[in-house]
Amino acid sequence: MKRWTQQARRCQWGLLVGLGMMVSANPLIASTPPADLRLDLRTDVGWEMDHFVHMGEDVSEALLMQAGNTIDLAVFTHKSVPHRCMLDFSHDYCDDRGYPDTWGRSVEPVLCVSTTPASRALLAEQHADANTLCVTFRGGFSYPAAGSDVAPDLASHYRARIGDPERGADAETVALTVTLTLDSEDPLHRLSPGCYGDVCIGDTLSSVQATTKVPLDIVSGQSACGRVRSDLWPAGLSAQFRNSRIARLDVNPPSNIRTDTGVALGESPALYEIYQGELDETLEAGPGSLPVKAVYWQDPGEKGLRFIFDSDMQLTAMATGGESLTEDWPCR
C-alpha cells in the first residue's frame, strides 16, 4: 500500500492532457478546431466498487472544455489497477496489490474525477455546486487483454464524441458521456532492469531484427559500435551497441515509456523511496549538490536502471543496461 500511495502522490501528471487550444472570448481562438486529448490511466487510478477514480492532477477542466466536440483521443491503460480505494479516508489510500484485468469489470467504464473552481466555471448554473465529474466511456473502451503478460500497457486511439454535462446520481455529481470509435491499438512495454519488452541487454542486433522484422538503423557510430533505432520502437527509445550486441537501452524525450515501477520522463518521482536506499549517485562537483545521475542495480554491474535529473529534479532521461550505465558512450 505504501509504495502505491507514494506513486499516487508523485505521479501528479498521471493523466496527461495534451491541449492545443484555450477557449476564450476571442472569436479567432474559439473557432480553432478542437484539440486532441490524451489520458494516461496507467497510474493514479483506483477501483471503487462500481467505478474508477482518478487521484492525480485535475483533468475535469480539459474534458469539459471539449464538451460537444468530436476529437482525437488517446487513452493509455495498464492491466492492473488497485483493487479498492478507501475514498472515505483519503484519496491517497489504496490497496496496492492490484487486481489484474480490473478494466474488464465494467463494460462501459466510469471514471470519476474531482472538479475544481476552474472546471466548475465551465458548467451551467444548475451544476455549479458539483464536486465530482463522472465520465462514462461508451462504444468499445479498449484495455489490455485478460491475462496478458507480454504487453502490460496499451495505447488506444479513438475518434471521441464528448457529450454535454448532465445531472449525475446526485446534485454534487455531473455526468459526461464520451462515445468512442476505435482507430488503432498499440501495445506498450515497460523499461525493466536489463530489458525493454522482448529486447534485452546482450541480445545480438541480428536477433532483434529477426524478432521485429524491421531493420535496425544506425543513427550514430559505425557498424561495430554505435547507436541504433527501429521504426517499430516508440518515440524516444534507442539502443547503444558494441561488438554487434546491445549494451544499453536509452529513453529520451519525447517518450511515454514507463519503468516497471511506473516512473516516466518529466516527473519528480520519489526514487529514493521506491528503491529504498539502493541508488548509486553521481554528484555534481561541490558540496551539497543535487544528484545528476542515480543508478539502481538489480544485479550490480549486470542489470540496472539509470535516471538523469535536471536542476529541478525532473527526470530528463532513463536507461537500462549493465556496466554501460556508468558510461556516456560505448565507443571509446
Short mmCIF file of C-alpha atoms in Angstrom, two decimals:
data_model
loop_
_atom_site.label_atom_id
_atom_site.label_comp_id
_atom_site.label_asym_id
_atom_site.label_seq_id
_atom_site.Cartn_x
_atom_site.Cartn_y
_atom_site.Cartn_z
CA MET A 1 0.00 0.00 0.00
CA LYS A 2 2.76 2.42 0.98
CA ARG A 3 4.51 2.16 -2.36
CA TRP A 4 1.34 2.70 -4.36
CA THR A 5 0.46 5.67 -2.19
CA GLN A 6 3.86 7.18 -2.87
CA GLN A 7 3.36 6.57 -6.57
CA ALA A 8 -0.06 8.24 -6.50
CA ARG A 9 1.43 11.26 -4.75
CA ARG A 10 4.43 11.62 -7.02
CA CYS A 11 2.81 10.90 -10.39
CA GLN A 12 0.80 14.09 -10.49
CA TRP A 13 0.95 14.03 -14.21
CA GLY A 14 -0.78 10.53 -14.17
CA LEU A 15 -3.42 11.71 -16.70
CA LEU A 16 -1.54 13.69 -19.33
CA VAL A 17 -3.68 16.29 -21.06
CA GLY A 18 -2.39 17.46 -24.42
CA LEU A 19 -4.41 20.53 -25.32
CA GLY A 20 -3.54 22.68 -28.29
CA MET A 21 -6.00 25.45 -27.60
CA MET A 22 -7.61 27.51 -24.89
CA VAL A 23 -11.20 28.62 -25.45
CA SER A 24 -11.78 32.27 -24.68
CA ALA A 25 -13.94 35.16 -25.74
CA ASN A 26 -11.62 35.78 -28.66
CA PRO A 27 -13.57 34.61 -31.75
CA LEU A 28 -10.36 33.59 -33.51
CA ILE A 29 -9.45 31.27 -30.65
CA ALA A 30 -13.00 29.99 -30.32
CA SER A 31 -13.03 28.97 -33.98
CA THR A 32 -9.89 26.85 -33.62
CA PRO A 33 -10.59 23.12 -34.27
CA PRO A 34 -10.95 21.00 -31.11
CA ALA A 35 -7.64 19.91 -29.65
CA ASP A 36 -6.50 16.33 -29.22
CA LEU A 37 -6.79 14.83 -25.76
CA ARG A 38 -4.53 12.27 -24.17
CA LEU A 39 -5.46 10.44 -20.96
CA ASP A 40 -2.89 8.30 -19.17
CA LEU A 41 -4.87 5.90 -16.98
CA ARG A 42 -1.89 3.72 -16.06
CA THR A 43 -1.27 5.44 -12.74
CA ASP A 44 -3.28 7.30 -10.11
CA VAL A 45 -6.37 5.24 -10.95
CA GLY A 46 -8.19 3.01 -8.46
CA TRP A 47 -11.32 0.88 -8.43
CA GLU A 48 -14.13 1.92 -6.09
CA MET A 49 -16.88 -0.74 -6.10
CA ASP A 50 -18.60 0.24 -9.38
CA HIS A 51 -16.40 2.93 -10.92
CA PHE A 52 -12.81 4.04 -11.33
CA VAL A 53 -11.44 7.04 -9.50
CA HIS A 54 -8.60 9.29 -10.59
CA MET A 55 -6.38 10.72 -7.84
CA GLY A 56 -3.85 12.71 -9.84
CA GLU A 57 -3.74 16.08 -11.49
CA ASP A 58 -7.08 17.68 -12.37
CA VAL A 59 -8.41 16.81 -15.82
CA SER A 60 -12.02 17.89 -15.36
CA GLU A 61 -11.40 21.29 -16.95
CA ALA A 62 -9.79 19.76 -20.05
CA LEU A 63 -12.70 17.33 -20.51
CA LEU A 64 -15.38 19.97 -20.01
CA MET A 65 -13.64 22.35 -22.43
CA GLN A 66 -14.21 19.74 -25.16
CA ALA A 67 -17.94 19.20 -24.38
CA GLY A 68 -19.93 18.96 -27.59
CA ASN A 69 -16.86 18.32 -29.76
CA THR A 70 -15.55 15.29 -31.63
CA ILE A 71 -11.81 14.96 -31.08
CA ASP A 72 -8.89 12.56 -31.39
CA LEU A 73 -8.48 10.81 -28.06
CA ALA A 74 -5.60 8.59 -26.93
CA VAL A 75 -6.09 6.51 -23.77
CA PHE A 76 -3.25 4.64 -22.05
CA THR A 77 -4.24 1.72 -19.82
CA HIS A 78 -2.45 -0.88 -17.71
CA LYS A 79 -3.84 -4.34 -16.96
CA SER A 80 -3.88 -3.85 -13.18
CA VAL A 81 -5.25 -1.03 -11.07
CA PRO A 82 -5.57 -1.01 -7.29
CA HIS A 83 -8.43 -3.25 -6.24
CA ARG A 84 -10.02 -0.71 -3.94
CA CYS A 85 -9.54 2.90 -2.89
CA MET A 86 -10.91 3.92 0.51
CA LEU A 87 -12.16 7.32 -0.54
CA ASP A 88 -13.92 7.99 2.77
CA PHE A 89 -10.47 8.10 4.35
CA SER A 90 -8.21 9.69 1.80
CA HIS A 91 -7.79 9.82 -1.96
CA ASP A 92 -4.23 8.69 -1.41
CA TYR A 93 -5.07 5.43 0.38
CA CYS A 94 -5.37 2.42 -1.92
CA ASP A 95 -4.78 -1.29 -1.72
CA ASP A 96 -1.67 -1.53 -3.91
CA ARG A 97 -1.78 -5.28 -4.56
CA GLY A 98 -3.77 -4.51 -7.66
CA TYR A 99 -6.39 -6.62 -9.35
CA PRO A 100 -5.45 -7.79 -12.86
CA ASP A 101 -7.90 -7.01 -15.65
CA THR A 102 -9.95 -4.65 -13.46
CA TRP A 103 -10.94 -2.64 -16.53
CA GLY A 104 -12.89 -5.66 -17.73
CA ARG A 105 -15.20 -5.45 -14.73
CA SER A 106 -17.10 -2.61 -16.39
CA VAL A 107 -18.36 -2.90 -19.96
CA GLU A 108 -18.71 0.88 -20.05
CA PRO A 109 -16.02 2.12 -17.64
CA VAL A 110 -16.92 5.12 -15.50
CA LEU A 111 -14.03 7.33 -14.41
CA CYS A 112 -14.76 9.91 -11.70
CA VAL A 113 -12.54 12.93 -11.11
CA SER A 114 -12.80 15.84 -8.70
CA THR A 115 -13.86 19.20 -10.10
CA THR A 116 -12.03 22.45 -9.39
CA PRO A 117 -13.16 26.08 -9.36
CA ALA A 118 -11.87 26.41 -12.93
CA SER A 119 -13.82 23.39 -14.19
CA ARG A 120 -16.97 24.34 -12.27
CA ALA A 121 -16.88 27.71 -14.01
CA LEU A 122 -17.44 25.83 -17.29
CA LEU A 123 -20.66 24.26 -16.01
CA ALA A 124 -24.18 25.63 -16.26
CA GLU A 125 -25.65 27.22 -13.16
CA GLN A 126 -27.56 24.07 -12.19
CA HIS A 127 -24.25 22.20 -11.86
CA ALA A 128 -22.27 24.97 -10.19
CA ASP A 129 -22.04 23.11 -6.87
CA ALA A 130 -20.86 19.81 -8.35
CA ASN A 131 -17.63 18.50 -6.87
CA THR A 132 -17.31 15.33 -8.98
CA LEU A 133 -17.31 14.71 -12.72
CA CYS A 134 -18.07 11.09 -13.73
CA VAL A 135 -17.18 10.20 -17.32
CA THR A 136 -18.78 7.16 -18.96
CA PHE A 137 -16.85 5.69 -21.92
CA ARG A 138 -19.17 4.11 -24.48
CA GLY A 139 -18.67 2.39 -27.80
CA GLY A 140 -15.87 -0.07 -27.08
CA PHE A 141 -13.39 1.08 -24.45
CA SER A 142 -10.16 -0.84 -25.04
CA TYR A 143 -7.78 -2.23 -22.40
CA PRO A 144 -5.02 -4.88 -22.18
CA ALA A 145 -6.23 -8.42 -22.85
CA ALA A 146 -7.15 -10.59 -19.87
CA GLY A 147 -4.16 -12.49 -18.57
CA SER A 148 -1.76 -10.67 -20.87
CA ASP A 149 1.79 -10.67 -19.55
CA VAL A 150 3.52 -9.71 -22.79
CA ALA A 151 2.04 -6.22 -23.23
CA PRO A 152 1.04 -4.87 -19.81
CA ASP A 153 0.25 -1.42 -21.23
CA LEU A 154 -1.97 -0.45 -24.13
CA ALA A 155 -2.34 2.79 -26.10
CA SER A 156 -5.75 3.04 -27.76
CA HIS A 157 -6.51 5.77 -30.29
CA TYR A 158 -10.11 6.88 -30.88
CA ARG A 159 -12.34 9.41 -32.50
CA ALA A 160 -14.33 10.52 -29.49
CA ARG A 161 -17.56 12.46 -29.22
CA ILE A 162 -17.59 14.41 -25.95
CA GLY A 163 -21.17 14.82 -24.73
CA ASP A 164 -22.70 17.69 -22.81
CA PRO A 165 -22.70 17.76 -19.00
CA GLU A 166 -25.79 16.28 -17.38
CA ARG A 167 -27.03 15.76 -13.86
CA GLY A 168 -25.37 12.81 -12.20
CA ALA A 169 -26.56 10.44 -9.49
CA ASP A 170 -26.92 13.38 -7.09
CA ALA A 171 -26.67 17.17 -7.03
CA GLU A 172 -22.93 17.05 -6.36
CA THR A 173 -22.13 14.90 -9.39
CA VAL A 174 -22.02 15.83 -13.08
CA ALA A 175 -22.21 13.10 -15.73
CA LEU A 176 -20.36 13.25 -19.04
CA THR A 177 -20.59 10.64 -21.79
CA VAL A 178 -17.69 10.03 -24.19
CA THR A 179 -18.63 7.92 -27.21
CA LEU A 180 -15.63 6.14 -28.72
CA THR A 181 -14.78 4.87 -32.20
CA LEU A 182 -11.55 2.86 -32.10
CA ASP A 183 -8.93 3.75 -34.70
CA SER A 184 -5.95 1.69 -33.55
CA GLU A 185 -4.25 -0.04 -30.64
CA ASP A 186 -0.56 -0.19 -29.80
CA PRO A 187 0.91 -2.47 -27.10
CA LEU A 188 3.34 -0.65 -24.83
CA HIS A 189 6.09 -2.36 -22.87
CA ARG A 190 7.86 -1.13 -19.75
CA LEU A 191 11.52 -0.49 -19.09
CA SER A 192 12.89 -3.01 -16.60
CA PRO A 193 16.44 -3.70 -15.38
CA GLY A 194 18.10 -5.21 -18.44
CA CYS A 195 15.17 -5.14 -20.90
CA TYR A 196 12.50 -3.22 -22.74
CA GLY A 197 9.84 -5.75 -23.65
CA ASP A 198 11.47 -8.57 -25.61
CA VAL A 199 14.67 -6.62 -26.30
CA CYS A 200 17.33 -7.17 -23.64
CA ILE A 201 20.92 -6.21 -22.96
CA GLY A 202 23.28 -8.70 -24.60
CA ASP A 203 20.92 -9.52 -27.49
CA THR A 204 22.60 -9.51 -30.88
CA LEU A 205 21.44 -6.96 -33.42
CA SER A 206 20.60 -9.79 -35.81
CA SER A 207 18.30 -11.49 -33.27
CA VAL A 208 16.47 -8.22 -32.57
CA GLN A 209 15.99 -7.61 -36.28
CA ALA A 210 14.70 -11.16 -36.73
CA THR A 211 12.14 -10.57 -33.98
CA THR A 212 10.92 -7.17 -35.19
CA LYS A 213 11.16 -7.97 -38.92
CA VAL A 214 12.36 -4.38 -39.33
CA PRO A 215 16.00 -3.36 -39.88
CA LEU A 216 17.78 -1.51 -37.11
CA ASP A 217 19.02 1.83 -38.39
CA ILE A 218 22.40 3.06 -37.19
CA VAL A 219 21.84 6.67 -36.16
CA SER A 220 25.35 7.32 -34.86
CA GLY A 221 28.64 5.47 -34.70
CA GLN A 222 29.75 2.71 -37.05
CA SER A 223 28.87 -0.90 -37.76
CA ALA A 224 30.99 -2.20 -34.87
CA CYS A 225 29.83 0.27 -32.24
CA GLY A 226 27.20 2.99 -32.04
CA ARG A 227 23.50 3.69 -31.58
CA VAL A 228 20.53 2.14 -33.38
CA ARG A 229 16.78 2.65 -33.64
CA SER A 230 13.92 0.64 -35.09
CA ASP A 231 10.86 2.05 -36.84
CA LEU A 232 8.78 -0.24 -34.62
CA TRP A 233 10.16 1.22 -31.39
CA PRO A 234 8.27 4.00 -29.63
CA ALA A 235 9.49 7.58 -29.79
CA GLY A 236 12.48 8.29 -27.62
CA LEU A 237 13.81 4.71 -27.45
CA SER A 238 17.23 3.84 -28.87
CA ALA A 239 19.93 1.28 -28.17
CA GLN A 240 23.68 1.55 -27.82
CA PHE A 241 25.55 -1.45 -29.19
CA ARG A 242 29.08 -2.75 -29.06
CA ASN A 243 30.52 -5.73 -30.96
CA SER A 244 27.09 -6.36 -32.54
CA ARG A 245 25.36 -6.72 -29.14
CA ILE A 246 23.05 -4.31 -27.35
CA ALA A 247 24.90 -2.67 -24.48
CA ARG A 248 22.25 -0.22 -23.27
CA LEU A 249 18.68 0.92 -24.00
CA ASP A 250 18.12 4.68 -23.67
CA VAL A 251 14.88 6.61 -23.21
CA ASN A 252 14.97 10.31 -24.10
CA PRO A 253 12.26 12.92 -24.78
CA PRO A 254 9.74 12.75 -26.22
CA SER A 255 8.71 9.42 -24.72
CA ASN A 256 5.74 7.86 -22.92
CA ILE A 257 7.74 4.84 -21.74
CA ARG A 258 7.47 3.96 -18.05
CA THR A 259 9.66 1.76 -15.92
CA ASP A 260 8.33 -1.37 -14.24
CA THR A 261 7.87 0.80 -11.13
CA GLY A 262 5.78 3.37 -13.02
CA VAL A 263 8.40 6.10 -13.46
CA ALA A 264 8.33 8.28 -16.59
CA LEU A 265 10.21 11.25 -18.01
CA GLY A 266 9.18 14.71 -16.90
CA GLU A 267 8.27 13.60 -13.40
CA SER A 268 9.82 14.23 -10.00
CA PRO A 269 9.30 10.77 -8.53
CA ALA A 270 10.38 9.76 -5.06
CA LEU A 271 13.00 7.37 -6.42
CA TYR A 272 14.78 7.20 -3.10
CA GLU A 273 11.60 5.83 -1.54
CA ILE A 274 10.85 3.47 -4.43
CA TYR A 275 14.30 1.89 -4.35
CA GLN A 276 14.75 2.29 -0.58
CA GLY A 277 18.37 3.40 -0.39
CA GLU A 278 19.57 1.24 -3.28
CA LEU A 279 20.50 4.11 -5.60
CA ASP A 280 24.13 4.82 -6.51
CA GLU A 281 24.52 8.55 -7.13
CA THR A 282 26.86 10.55 -9.29
CA LEU A 283 27.06 14.06 -7.87
CA GLU A 284 27.96 17.37 -9.42
CA ALA A 285 31.19 18.92 -8.18
CA GLY A 286 30.85 20.79 -4.92
CA PRO A 287 29.35 20.12 -1.51
CA GLY A 288 25.61 19.81 -1.15
CA SER A 289 24.96 19.46 -4.87
CA LEU A 290 21.97 17.55 -6.19
CA PRO A 291 22.39 14.09 -7.76
CA VAL A 292 22.56 14.37 -11.53
CA LYS A 293 22.58 10.62 -12.15
CA ALA A 294 21.25 7.81 -9.98
CA VAL A 295 21.56 4.09 -10.76
CA TYR A 296 19.53 1.25 -9.31
CA TRP A 297 21.28 -2.12 -9.58
CA GLN A 298 19.15 -5.25 -9.59
CA ASP A 299 22.36 -7.22 -10.18
CA PRO A 300 25.40 -4.99 -9.53
CA GLY A 301 27.19 -4.23 -12.77
CA GLU A 302 24.91 -6.59 -14.72
CA LYS A 303 21.30 -5.30 -14.68
CA GLY A 304 20.09 -1.90 -13.62
CA LEU A 305 18.28 1.34 -14.38
CA ARG A 306 19.85 4.78 -14.66
CA PHE A 307 17.97 8.02 -14.05
CA ILE A 308 19.18 11.51 -15.04
CA PHE A 309 17.75 14.64 -13.43
CA ASP A 310 17.90 18.33 -14.25
CA SER A 311 18.45 21.08 -11.69
CA ASP A 312 14.75 20.96 -10.75
CA MET A 313 14.98 17.20 -10.10
CA GLN A 314 12.81 16.46 -13.13
CA LEU A 315 13.67 13.23 -14.93
CA THR A 316 15.21 14.04 -18.30
CA ALA A 317 16.45 10.60 -19.39
CA MET A 318 16.45 6.93 -18.38
CA ALA A 319 18.42 3.89 -19.42
CA THR A 320 18.64 0.17 -18.74
CA GLY A 321 21.77 -1.89 -19.03
CA GLY A 322 24.78 -3.32 -17.25
CA GLU A 323 28.22 -1.81 -16.85
CA SER A 324 27.39 0.58 -19.70
CA LEU A 325 25.21 2.57 -17.28
CA THR A 326 28.39 4.11 -15.92
CA GLU A 327 29.50 5.21 -19.41
CA ASP A 328 28.36 8.10 -21.55
CA TRP A 329 29.27 6.39 -24.84
CA PRO A 330 30.28 2.78 -25.53
CA CYS A 331 32.60 3.51 -28.46
CA ARG A 332 35.70 4.53 -26.55
#
